[in-house]
Coordinates of N, CA and C in Angstrom, one line a residue:
M100 N 80.7 -118.5 -250.6 CA 81.4 -118.0 -249.5 C 80.4 -117.2 -248.6
V101 N 80.5 -117.4 -247.3 CA 79.5 -116.8 -246.4 C 79.9 -115.3 -246.3
E102 N 78.9 -114.4 -246.4 CA 79.1 -113.0 -246.3 C 78.9 -112.6 -244.9
H103 N 79.8 -111.7 -244.4 CA 79.7 -111.2 -243.0 C 79.4 -109.7 -243.0
P104 N 78.3 -109.3 -242.5 CA 77.9 -107.9 -242.6 C 78.8 -107.0 -241.8
H105 N 79.0 -105.8 -242.2 CA 79.6 -104.8 -241.4 C 78.6 -103.8 -240.9
I106 N 78.9 -103.0 -239.9 CA 78.1 -102.0 -239.3 C 78.8 -100.7 -239.3
P107 N 78.1 -99.5 -239.3 CA 78.8 -98.2 -239.3 C 79.7 -98.1 -238.1
Y108 N 80.9 -97.5 -238.3 CA 81.9 -97.3 -237.2 C 81.5 -96.0 -236.4
Q109 N 81.2 -96.2 -235.1 CA 80.8 -95.0 -234.3 C 82.0 -94.3 -233.9
F110 N 82.5 -93.4 -234.7 CA 83.7 -92.6 -234.5 C 83.4 -91.2 -234.2
T111 N 84.0 -90.7 -233.1 CA 83.8 -89.3 -232.7 C 85.0 -88.5 -233.1
P112 N 85.0 -87.6 -234.1 CA 86.2 -86.9 -234.5 C 86.5 -85.8 -233.5
L113 N 87.8 -85.5 -233.4 CA 88.3 -84.5 -232.5 C 89.0 -83.5 -233.3
S114 N 89.1 -82.3 -232.8 CA 89.9 -81.3 -233.5 C 91.4 -81.6 -233.3
E115 N 92.3 -81.0 -234.1 CA 93.7 -81.3 -233.9 C 94.1 -80.9 -232.5
E116 N 93.6 -79.8 -232.0 CA 94.0 -79.4 -230.6 C 93.5 -80.4 -229.6
E117 N 92.3 -80.8 -229.7 CA 91.8 -81.8 -228.7 C 92.6 -83.1 -228.8
S118 N 92.9 -83.5 -230.0 CA 93.7 -84.8 -230.2 C 95.1 -84.6 -229.6
R119 N 95.7 -83.5 -229.8 CA 97.0 -83.2 -229.3 C 97.0 -83.2 -227.8
R120 N 96.0 -82.5 -227.2 CA 95.9 -82.4 -225.8 C 95.6 -83.7 -225.1
N121 N 94.7 -84.5 -225.8 CA 94.4 -85.8 -225.2 C 95.6 -86.8 -225.2
A122 N 96.4 -86.7 -226.3 CA 97.5 -87.5 -226.4 C 98.6 -87.2 -225.4
E123 N 98.8 -85.9 -225.2 CA 99.8 -85.5 -224.2 C 99.3 -85.8 -222.8
N124 N 98.0 -85.5 -222.5 CA 97.5 -85.8 -221.2 C 97.6 -87.3 -220.8
F125 N 97.3 -88.1 -221.8 CA 97.4 -89.6 -221.5 C 98.8 -90.0 -221.3
Y126 N 99.7 -89.4 -222.1 CA 101.1 -89.7 -221.8 C 101.5 -89.3 -220.4
R127 N 101.2 -88.1 -220.0 CA 101.5 -87.6 -218.7 C 100.9 -88.5 -217.6
L128 N 99.7 -89.0 -217.8 CA 99.1 -89.9 -216.9 C 99.9 -91.2 -216.8
M129 N 100.2 -91.8 -217.9 CA 100.8 -93.1 -217.9 C 102.3 -93.0 -217.5
D130 N 102.9 -91.8 -217.7 CA 104.3 -91.7 -217.3 C 104.5 -91.7 -215.8
R131 N 103.4 -91.5 -215.1 CA 103.4 -91.6 -213.6 C 103.2 -93.0 -213.1
R132 N 102.8 -93.9 -214.1 CA 102.6 -95.3 -213.7 C 103.9 -96.0 -213.3
R133 N 103.9 -96.8 -212.2 CA 105.0 -97.6 -211.8 C 104.5 -98.9 -211.3
S134 N 105.4 -99.9 -211.5 CA 105.1 -101.2 -210.9 C 105.3 -101.1 -209.4
C135 N 104.3 -101.5 -208.6 CA 104.4 -101.3 -207.1 C 104.3 -102.7 -206.5
R136 N 105.2 -102.9 -205.5 CA 105.3 -104.2 -204.9 C 104.8 -104.2 -203.4
F137 N 104.4 -103.0 -203.0 CA 104.0 -102.8 -201.6 C 102.5 -102.3 -201.6
F138 N 101.6 -103.2 -201.2 CA 100.2 -103.0 -201.3 C 99.5 -102.8 -199.9
S139 N 98.6 -101.9 -199.9 CA 97.7 -101.8 -198.8 C 96.6 -102.9 -198.9
D140 N 96.0 -103.3 -197.8 CA 94.9 -104.2 -197.8 C 93.6 -103.5 -197.9
K141 N 93.6 -102.2 -198.1 CA 92.3 -101.4 -198.2 C 91.5 -102.0 -199.3
D142 N 90.2 -102.1 -199.0 CA 89.2 -102.7 -200.0 C 89.1 -101.8 -201.3
V143 N 88.9 -102.5 -202.4 CA 88.6 -101.8 -203.6 C 87.2 -102.3 -204.1
P144 N 86.3 -101.4 -204.5 CA 85.0 -101.8 -204.9 C 85.1 -102.8 -206.1
F145 N 84.4 -103.9 -206.1 CA 84.5 -104.9 -207.2 C 84.1 -104.3 -208.5
E146 N 83.2 -103.4 -208.5 CA 82.8 -102.7 -209.8 C 84.0 -102.2 -210.6
I147 N 85.0 -101.6 -209.8 CA 86.1 -101.0 -210.5 C 86.9 -102.1 -211.2
I148 N 87.1 -103.3 -210.5 CA 87.8 -104.4 -211.2 C 87.0 -104.9 -212.4
E149 N 85.7 -104.9 -212.3 CA 84.9 -105.3 -213.5 C 85.1 -104.4 -214.7
H150 N 85.2 -103.1 -214.4 CA 85.4 -102.1 -215.5 C 86.8 -102.3 -216.1
I151 N 87.8 -102.6 -215.2 CA 89.1 -102.8 -215.7 C 89.2 -104.0 -216.7
I152 N 88.6 -105.1 -216.3 CA 88.6 -106.2 -217.1 C 87.8 -106.1 -218.4
H153 N 86.7 -105.3 -218.2 CA 85.9 -105.0 -219.4 C 86.7 -104.2 -220.4
T154 N 87.5 -103.3 -219.9 CA 88.4 -102.5 -220.7 C 89.4 -103.5 -221.4
A155 N 90.0 -104.4 -220.7 CA 91.0 -105.3 -221.2 C 90.3 -106.1 -222.3
G156 N 89.0 -106.4 -222.2 CA 88.3 -107.2 -223.2 C 88.0 -106.4 -224.5
T157 N 88.3 -105.1 -224.5 CA 88.1 -104.4 -225.8 C 89.3 -104.5 -226.7
S158 N 90.3 -105.2 -226.2 CA 91.6 -105.3 -227.0 C 91.4 -106.0 -228.3
P159 N 92.2 -105.6 -229.3 CA 92.2 -106.3 -230.6 C 92.8 -107.7 -230.4
S160 N 92.4 -108.6 -231.2 CA 93.0 -110.0 -231.1 C 93.0 -110.6 -232.5
G161 N 93.9 -111.6 -232.7 CA 94.0 -112.3 -233.9 C 92.7 -113.0 -234.3
A162 N 92.2 -112.6 -235.5 CA 90.9 -113.1 -236.0 C 89.7 -112.9 -235.0
H163 N 89.9 -111.9 -234.2 CA 88.9 -111.6 -233.1 C 88.5 -112.9 -232.3
Q164 N 89.5 -113.7 -232.0 CA 89.2 -114.9 -231.2 C 89.2 -114.6 -229.7
Q165 N 89.7 -113.4 -229.3 CA 89.6 -113.0 -227.8 C 90.1 -114.1 -226.9
P166 N 91.4 -114.5 -227.1 CA 91.9 -115.8 -226.4 C 92.4 -115.6 -225.0
W167 N 91.6 -114.9 -224.2 CA 92.0 -114.6 -222.8 C 90.9 -115.0 -221.8
T168 N 91.3 -115.3 -220.6 CA 90.5 -115.6 -219.5 C 91.1 -114.8 -218.3
Y169 N 90.3 -114.0 -217.6 CA 90.7 -113.2 -216.4 C 90.1 -113.8 -215.2
V170 N 90.9 -114.5 -214.4 CA 90.4 -115.1 -213.2 C 90.6 -114.2 -212.0
V171 N 89.5 -113.7 -211.3 CA 89.6 -112.7 -210.2 C 89.5 -113.4 -208.9
I172 N 90.5 -113.2 -208.0 CA 90.4 -113.8 -206.7 C 90.5 -112.7 -205.6
G173 N 89.4 -112.6 -204.9 CA 89.3 -111.6 -203.8 C 89.8 -112.0 -202.5
K174 N 89.6 -111.2 -201.5 CA 90.1 -111.4 -200.1 C 89.2 -112.4 -199.4
E175 N 88.1 -112.8 -200.0 CA 87.2 -113.7 -199.3 C 87.7 -115.2 -199.3
D176 N 88.7 -115.4 -200.2 CA 89.2 -116.8 -200.3 C 90.7 -116.7 -200.0
M177 N 91.0 -116.5 -198.7 CA 92.4 -116.4 -198.3 C 93.2 -117.7 -198.4
E178 N 92.4 -118.8 -198.2 CA 93.1 -120.1 -198.3 C 93.6 -120.3 -199.7
L179 N 92.8 -119.9 -200.7 CA 93.3 -120.0 -202.1 C 94.5 -119.1 -202.3
R180 N 94.4 -117.9 -201.8 CA 95.5 -116.9 -201.9 C 96.8 -117.5 -201.3
R181 N 96.6 -118.1 -200.1 CA 97.8 -118.7 -199.5 C 98.4 -119.8 -200.3
K182 N 97.6 -120.6 -200.9 CA 98.2 -121.7 -201.8 C 98.9 -121.1 -202.9
I183 N 98.4 -120.1 -203.5 CA 99.0 -119.4 -204.7 C 100.4 -118.8 -204.2
R184 N 100.4 -118.1 -203.1 CA 101.6 -117.5 -202.6 C 102.7 -118.6 -202.3
E185 N 102.3 -119.6 -201.6 CA 103.2 -120.7 -201.3 C 103.8 -121.3 -202.5
A186 N 103.0 -121.6 -203.5 CA 103.5 -122.2 -204.7 C 104.4 -121.3 -205.5
A187 N 104.0 -120.0 -205.6 CA 104.7 -119.0 -206.3 C 106.1 -118.8 -205.7
E188 N 106.1 -118.7 -204.4 CA 107.4 -118.4 -203.7 C 108.3 -119.6 -203.8
E189 N 107.8 -120.8 -203.8 CA 108.6 -122.0 -204.0 C 109.3 -122.0 -205.3
E190 N 108.6 -121.7 -206.4 CA 109.2 -121.6 -207.7 C 110.2 -120.4 -207.8
E191 N 109.8 -119.3 -207.2 CA 110.7 -118.1 -207.2 C 112.0 -118.4 -206.5
R192 N 111.9 -119.1 -205.3 CA 113.0 -119.4 -204.5 C 114.0 -120.2 -205.3
I193 N 113.5 -121.3 -206.0 CA 114.3 -122.1 -206.8 C 115.0 -121.4 -207.9
S194 N 114.2 -120.4 -208.5 CA 114.8 -119.6 -209.6 C 115.9 -118.7 -209.1
Y195 N 115.7 -118.0 -208.0 CA 116.7 -117.1 -207.5 C 117.9 -117.8 -207.0
E196 N 117.7 -119.1 -206.5 CA 118.9 -119.8 -205.9 C 119.5 -120.7 -206.9
G197 N 119.1 -120.8 -208.2 CA 119.7 -121.7 -209.1 C 119.4 -121.6 -210.6
R198 N 118.1 -121.4 -210.8 CA 117.7 -121.4 -212.3 C 118.2 -120.1 -213.0
M199 N 118.2 -119.0 -212.3 CA 118.6 -117.7 -213.0 C 120.1 -117.6 -213.2
S200 N 120.5 -117.1 -214.3 CA 121.9 -116.9 -214.6 C 122.4 -115.6 -213.8
E201 N 123.7 -115.5 -213.7 CA 124.2 -114.3 -213.0 C 123.8 -113.1 -213.8
E202 N 123.8 -113.1 -215.1 CA 123.4 -112.0 -215.9 C 122.0 -111.5 -215.6
W203 N 121.1 -112.5 -215.4 CA 119.7 -112.3 -215.1 C 119.6 -111.6 -213.7
L204 N 120.2 -112.2 -212.8 CA 120.2 -111.7 -211.4 C 120.8 -110.3 -211.4
E205 N 121.8 -110.0 -212.1 CA 122.4 -108.7 -212.2 C 121.4 -107.7 -212.8
A206 N 120.6 -108.1 -213.8 CA 119.6 -107.2 -214.4 C 118.5 -106.9 -213.4
L207 N 118.2 -107.9 -212.5 CA 117.1 -107.7 -211.6 C 117.5 -106.8 -210.4
A208 N 118.8 -106.8 -210.1 CA 119.4 -106.2 -208.9 C 118.8 -104.8 -208.6
P209 N 118.8 -103.9 -209.7 CA 118.3 -102.5 -209.4 C 116.8 -102.5 -208.9
L210 N 116.1 -103.5 -209.2 CA 114.7 -103.5 -208.8 C 114.5 -104.0 -207.3
G211 N 115.5 -104.6 -206.8 CA 115.4 -105.0 -205.4 C 114.4 -106.1 -205.1
T212 N 114.2 -107.0 -206.1 CA 113.3 -108.1 -205.9 C 114.0 -109.3 -205.3
D213 N 113.1 -110.2 -204.7 CA 113.6 -111.5 -204.3 C 112.5 -112.5 -204.4
W214 N 112.7 -113.7 -203.8 CA 111.7 -114.7 -204.0 C 110.4 -114.5 -203.2
Q215 N 110.4 -113.7 -202.2 CA 109.3 -113.5 -201.3 C 108.2 -112.6 -202.0
K216 N 107.0 -113.0 -202.0 CA 105.9 -112.3 -202.7 C 104.7 -112.0 -201.8
P217 N 104.9 -111.2 -200.7 CA 103.7 -111.0 -199.8 C 102.5 -110.4 -200.4
F218 N 102.7 -109.6 -201.5 CA 101.6 -108.9 -202.2 C 100.5 -109.9 -202.7
L219 N 100.9 -111.2 -202.8 CA 99.9 -112.2 -203.3 C 98.8 -112.4 -202.3
E220 N 99.1 -112.1 -201.0 CA 98.1 -112.2 -200.0 C 97.6 -110.8 -199.6
T221 N 98.4 -109.8 -199.7 CA 98.0 -108.4 -199.2 C 97.1 -107.7 -200.1
A222 N 97.3 -107.7 -201.4 CA 96.5 -106.9 -202.4 C 95.1 -107.4 -202.3
P223 N 94.1 -106.5 -202.4 CA 92.7 -106.9 -202.3 C 92.3 -107.9 -203.4
Y224 N 92.9 -107.8 -204.6 CA 92.5 -108.7 -205.6 C 93.8 -109.2 -206.3
L225 N 93.7 -110.5 -206.7 CA 94.7 -111.1 -207.6 C 93.9 -111.4 -208.9
V226 N 94.4 -111.0 -210.0 CA 93.8 -111.3 -211.3 C 94.9 -112.2 -212.0
V227 N 94.5 -113.4 -212.3 CA 95.4 -114.3 -213.0 C 94.9 -114.4 -214.4
V228 N 95.7 -114.0 -215.4 CA 95.3 -114.0 -216.8 C 95.8 -115.3 -217.4
F229 N 94.9 -116.0 -218.1 CA 95.2 -117.2 -218.8 C 95.1 -116.9 -220.3
R230 N 96.0 -117.5 -221.1 CA 96.0 -117.5 -222.5 C 95.3 -118.8 -223.0
Q231 N 94.3 -118.6 -223.9 CA 93.7 -119.8 -224.4 C 94.5 -120.3 -225.7
R232 N 95.1 -121.4 -225.6 CA 95.9 -121.9 -226.7 C 95.0 -122.2 -227.9
Y233 N 93.8 -122.6 -227.6 CA 92.8 -122.9 -228.7 C 91.5 -122.7 -228.1
G234 N 90.5 -122.5 -228.9 CA 89.1 -122.3 -228.4 C 88.3 -123.6 -228.4
I235 N 87.2 -123.6 -227.8 CA 86.3 -124.7 -227.7 C 84.9 -124.3 -228.4
R236 N 84.5 -125.0 -229.4 CA 83.3 -124.7 -230.1 C 82.1 -125.3 -229.2
E237 N 80.9 -124.9 -229.6 CA 79.7 -125.3 -228.8 C 79.6 -126.9 -228.9
D238 N 80.1 -127.5 -230.0 CA 80.0 -129.0 -230.1 C 81.1 -129.7 -229.4
G239 N 82.0 -128.9 -228.7 CA 83.1 -129.5 -228.0 C 84.4 -129.6 -228.7
E240 N 84.3 -129.4 -230.0 CA 85.5 -129.5 -230.9 C 86.4 -128.2 -230.7
S241 N 87.7 -128.4 -230.9 CA 88.6 -127.3 -230.7 C 88.6 -126.4 -232.0
K242 N 89.0 -125.1 -231.8 CA 89.1 -124.2 -232.9 C 90.4 -123.5 -232.7
K243 N 91.1 -123.2 -233.8 CA 92.4 -122.6 -233.8 C 92.3 -121.2 -233.3
H244 N 93.3 -120.8 -232.5 CA 93.5 -119.4 -232.2 C 94.7 -118.8 -232.8
Y245 N 94.6 -117.6 -233.3 CA 95.7 -117.0 -234.1 C 96.4 -115.9 -233.3
Y246 N 97.7 -115.9 -233.2 CA 98.5 -114.9 -232.5 C 98.0 -114.7 -231.1
S247 N 97.8 -115.8 -230.4 CA 97.2 -115.8 -229.1 C 98.1 -115.1 -228.1
S248 N 99.4 -115.3 -228.1 CA 100.3 -114.6 -227.2 C 100.3 -113.1 -227.4
E249 N 100.4 -112.7 -228.6 CA 100.4 -111.3 -228.9 C 99.1 -110.6 -228.5
S250 N 98.0 -111.3 -228.7 CA 96.6 -110.8 -228.4 C 96.5 -110.6 -226.9
V251 N 96.9 -111.6 -226.1 CA 96.8 -111.5 -224.7 C 97.7 -110.5 -224.1
G252 N 98.9 -110.3 -224.7 CA 99.8 -109.3 -224.3 C 99.2 -107.9 -224.5
I253 N 98.6 -107.7 -225.6 CA 97.9 -106.4 -225.8 C 96.8 -106.1 -224.8
S254 N 96.0 -107.2 -224.6 CA 94.9 -107.1 -223.6 C 95.4 -106.7 -222.2
V255 N 96.5 -107.4 -221.8 CA 97.0 -107.1 -220.5 C 97.6 -105.7 -220.4
G256 N 98.2 -105.2 -221.5 CA 98.6 -103.8 -221.5 C 97.5 -102.8 -221.3
L257 N 96.3 -103.1 -221.9 CA 95.1 -102.3 -221.7 C 94.7 -102.4 -220.3
A258 N 94.7 -103.6 -219.7 CA 94.3 -103.7 -218.3 C 95.2 -102.9 -217.4
I259 N 96.5 -102.9 -217.6 CA 97.5 -102.1 -216.8 C 97.2 -100.7 -216.9
A260 N 96.9 -100.2 -218.1 CA 96.6 -98.8 -218.3 C 95.3 -98.4 -217.5
A261 N 94.3 -99.3 -217.6 CA 93.0 -99.1 -216.9 C 93.2 -99.1 -215.4
I262 N 94.0 -99.9 -214.9 CA 94.3 -100.0 -213.5 C 94.9 -98.6 -213.0
H263 N 95.9 -98.1 -213.7 CA 96.5 -96.9 -213.4 C 95.5 -95.7 -213.5
N264 N 94.7 -95.8 -214.6 CA 93.7 -94.7 -214.8 C 92.6 -94.7 -213.6
A265 N 92.4 -95.9 -213.0 CA 91.5 -96.0 -211.9 C 92.1 -95.5 -210.6
G266 N 93.3 -95.1 -210.6 CA 94.0 -94.7 -209.3 C 94.5 -95.8 -208.5
L267 N 94.7 -97.0 -209.1 CA 95.2 -98.2 -208.4 C 96.6 -98.5 -208.9
V268 N 97.2 -99.5 -208.3 CA 98.5 -100.0 -208.7 C 98.5 -101.5 -208.9
T269 N 99.5 -101.9 -209.7 CA 99.7 -103.3 -210.0 C 101.1 -103.6 -210.3
L270 N 101.5 -104.8 -210.6 CA 102.7 -105.2 -211.2 C 102.5 -106.5 -212.0
T271 N 103.4 -106.8 -212.9 CA 103.3 -108.0 -213.7 C 104.1 -109.1 -213.0
H272 N 103.4 -110.1 -212.4 CA 104.1 -111.1 -211.7 C 104.1 -112.4 -212.5
T273 N 105.3 -112.9 -212.9 CA 105.3 -114.1 -213.8 C 106.3 -115.1 -213.2
P274 N 105.8 -115.8 -212.1 CA 106.7 -116.9 -211.6 C 106.9 -117.9 -212.6
S275 N 108.1 -118.5 -212.7 CA 108.4 -119.4 -213.8 C 109.0 -120.7 -213.2
P276 N 108.3 -121.8 -213.5 CA 107.1 -122.0 -214.3 C 105.9 -121.7 -213.6
M277 N 104.8 -121.5 -214.3 CA 103.5 -121.0 -213.7 C 102.4 -122.1 -213.8
N278 N 102.7 -123.3 -214.1 CA 101.7 -124.3 -214.3 C 100.9 -124.6 -213.0
F279 N 101.5 -124.3 -211.9 CA 100.8 -124.5 -210.6 C 99.5 -123.7 -210.6
L280 N 99.4 -122.5 -211.2 CA 98.2 -121.7 -211.2 C 97.1 -122.4 -211.9
K281 N 97.4 -123.1 -213.0 CA 96.3 -123.8 -213.7 C 95.7 -124.9 -212.8
K282 N 96.6 -125.6 -212.1 CA 96.1 -126.7 -211.2 C 95.3 -126.1 -210.1
I283 N 95.9 -125.1 -209.4 CA 95.2 -124.6 -208.2 C 93.9 -124.0 -208.5
L284 N 93.8 -123.3 -209.7 CA 92.5 -122.6 -210.1 C 91.6 -123.5 -210.9
G285 N 92.0 -124.7 -211.2 CA 91.2 -125.7 -211.9 C 90.8 -125.2 -213.3
R286 N 91.8 -124.7 -214.1 CA 91.5 -124.2 -215.4 C 91.6 -125.3 -216.4
P287 N 90.8 -125.2 -217.5 CA 90.8 -126.3 -218.5 C 92.1 -126.5 -219.3
E288 N 92.2 -127.6 -220.1 CA 93.4 -127.9 -220.8 C 93.8 -126.9 -221.8
N289 N 92.9 -126.2 -222.4 CA 93.3 -125.2 -223.4 C 93.8 -123.9 -222.9
E290 N 93.9 -123.7 -221.6 CA 94.4 -122.5 -221.0 C 95.8 -122.7 -220.4
V291 N 96.6 -121.7 -220.5 CA 97.9 -121.7 -219.9 C 98.1 -120.3 -219.2
P292 N 98.7 -120.3 -218.0 CA 98.9 -119.0 -217.2 C 99.8 -118.1 -218.0
F293 N 99.4 -116.8 -218.0 CA 100.1 -115.8 -218.7 C 100.8 -114.8 -217.8
V294 N 100.1 -114.3 -216.8 CA 100.6 -113.3 -215.9 C 99.7 -113.2 -214.7
V295 N 100.2 -112.8 -213.5 CA 99.4 -112.5 -212.4 C 99.5 -111.0 -212.1
L296 N 98.3 -110.4 -211.9 CA 98.2 -108.9 -211.7 C 97.6 -108.7 -210.3
P297 N 98.4 -108.5 -209.3 CA 97.8 -108.0 -208.0 C 97.3 -106.6 -208.2
I298 N 96.1 -106.3 -207.6 CA 95.5 -104.9 -207.9 C 95.1 -104.4 -206.5
G299 N 95.4 -103.1 -206.3 CA 94.9 -102.5 -205.1 C 95.5 -101.1 -204.9
Y300 N 95.6 -100.6 -203.7 CA 96.2 -99.3 -203.4 C 97.6 -99.5 -202.9
P301 N 98.5 -98.5 -203.1 CA 99.8 -98.7 -202.6 C 99.8 -98.6 -201.1
A302 N 100.7 -99.3 -200.4 CA 100.8 -99.2 -199.0 C 101.3 -97.8 -198.6
T303 N 101.0 -97.4 -197.4 CA 101.5 -96.1 -196.8 C 103.1 -96.3 -196.8
G304 N 103.7 -95.3 -197.4 CA 105.2 -95.3 -197.4 C 105.8 -96.2 -198.5
A305 N 104.9 -96.7 -199.4 CA 105.4 -97.5 -200.5 C 106.5 -96.8 -201.3
T306 N 107.5 -97.6 -201.7 CA 108.6 -97.1 -202.5 C 108.7 -97.9 -203.8
V307 N 109.4 -97.3 -204.8 CA 109.6 -97.9 -206.1 C 111.1 -97.7 -206.4
P308 N 111.7 -98.5 -207.2 CA 113.1 -98.3 -207.6 C 113.4 -97.0 -208.3
D309 N 114.5 -96.4 -208.1 CA 114.9 -95.2 -208.7 C 115.5 -95.5 -210.1
I310 N 114.6 -95.8 -211.0 CA 115.0 -96.1 -212.4 C 114.3 -95.2 -213.3
H311 N 114.8 -95.1 -214.6 CA 114.3 -94.2 -215.5 C 113.9 -94.8 -216.9
R312 N 113.0 -94.3 -217.6 CA 112.6 -94.8 -218.9 C 113.5 -94.2 -220.0
K313 N 113.6 -95.0 -221.0 CA 114.4 -94.5 -222.2 C 113.7 -93.3 -222.8
P314 N 114.5 -92.3 -223.2 CA 114.0 -91.1 -223.9 C 113.4 -91.5 -225.2
L315 N 112.6 -90.6 -225.8 CA 111.9 -90.9 -227.0 C 112.8 -91.2 -228.1
D316 N 113.9 -90.5 -228.2 CA 114.8 -90.7 -229.4 C 115.5 -92.0 -229.3
E317 N 115.4 -92.8 -228.2 CA 116.0 -94.1 -228.1 C 114.9 -95.2 -228.4
I318 N 113.7 -94.9 -228.5 CA 112.6 -95.9 -228.7 C 111.9 -95.7 -230.0
M319 N 112.1 -94.5 -230.7 CA 111.3 -94.2 -231.9 C 112.2 -93.9 -233.0
V320 N 112.0 -94.6 -234.2 CA 112.7 -94.3 -235.4 C 111.7 -93.8 -236.4
T321 N 112.0 -92.7 -237.1 CA 111.0 -92.1 -238.0 C 111.5 -92.2 -239.4
K322 N 110.6 -92.4 -240.4 CA 110.9 -92.4 -241.8 C 109.8 -91.6 -242.5
G323 N 110.2 -90.6 -243.2 CA 109.3 -89.8 -244.0 C 108.4 -88.9 -243.2
V324 N 108.8 -88.6 -242.0 CA 107.9 -87.7 -241.1 C 108.3 -86.3 -241.3

């Protein structure tokens, strides 16, 4: 059996007070995070986007396969952005006008969403995240990926936290079906679209729905604490 070496874990211990303070401060930071649908076209330095995706790439993944691809589309290719918006809006229009059940539409009503997605052209960056269904070895053969959906979901969660930490906004856009993204962006057979993250600053006067998060006692169950 092949042996795989380990290296020392570079861990920086914190005092209980530091740990408590960091945990609370991070919660307070993330509690201010909201999904924003109204974007400014103000430029964002590309270096910030690189750091955000670098952060997403630190995510744990099944068997460390790292089954994600982050495709970044800037404002320099507005023709590509237009194609994505047109295709996304067509799928969304069909969904809102027939695919979605009444129960689904009722659940969406408080958010005030519809099939129109202008942020796909307004936000300075679109990041389209693809899930790699399987990997490709150097010899061209495929290799199995484990828990790829869960892994990409965790990675996207880190990306969303990093976006908020950078003072930017985003939302998770998932037009259904999303296969048009694979075709427009020319992605390989082993990749499937997972989510679209527009990234930028909120527009002047941007609003968000007046909704509230569940309290802690509704999302946490304790045993032996």
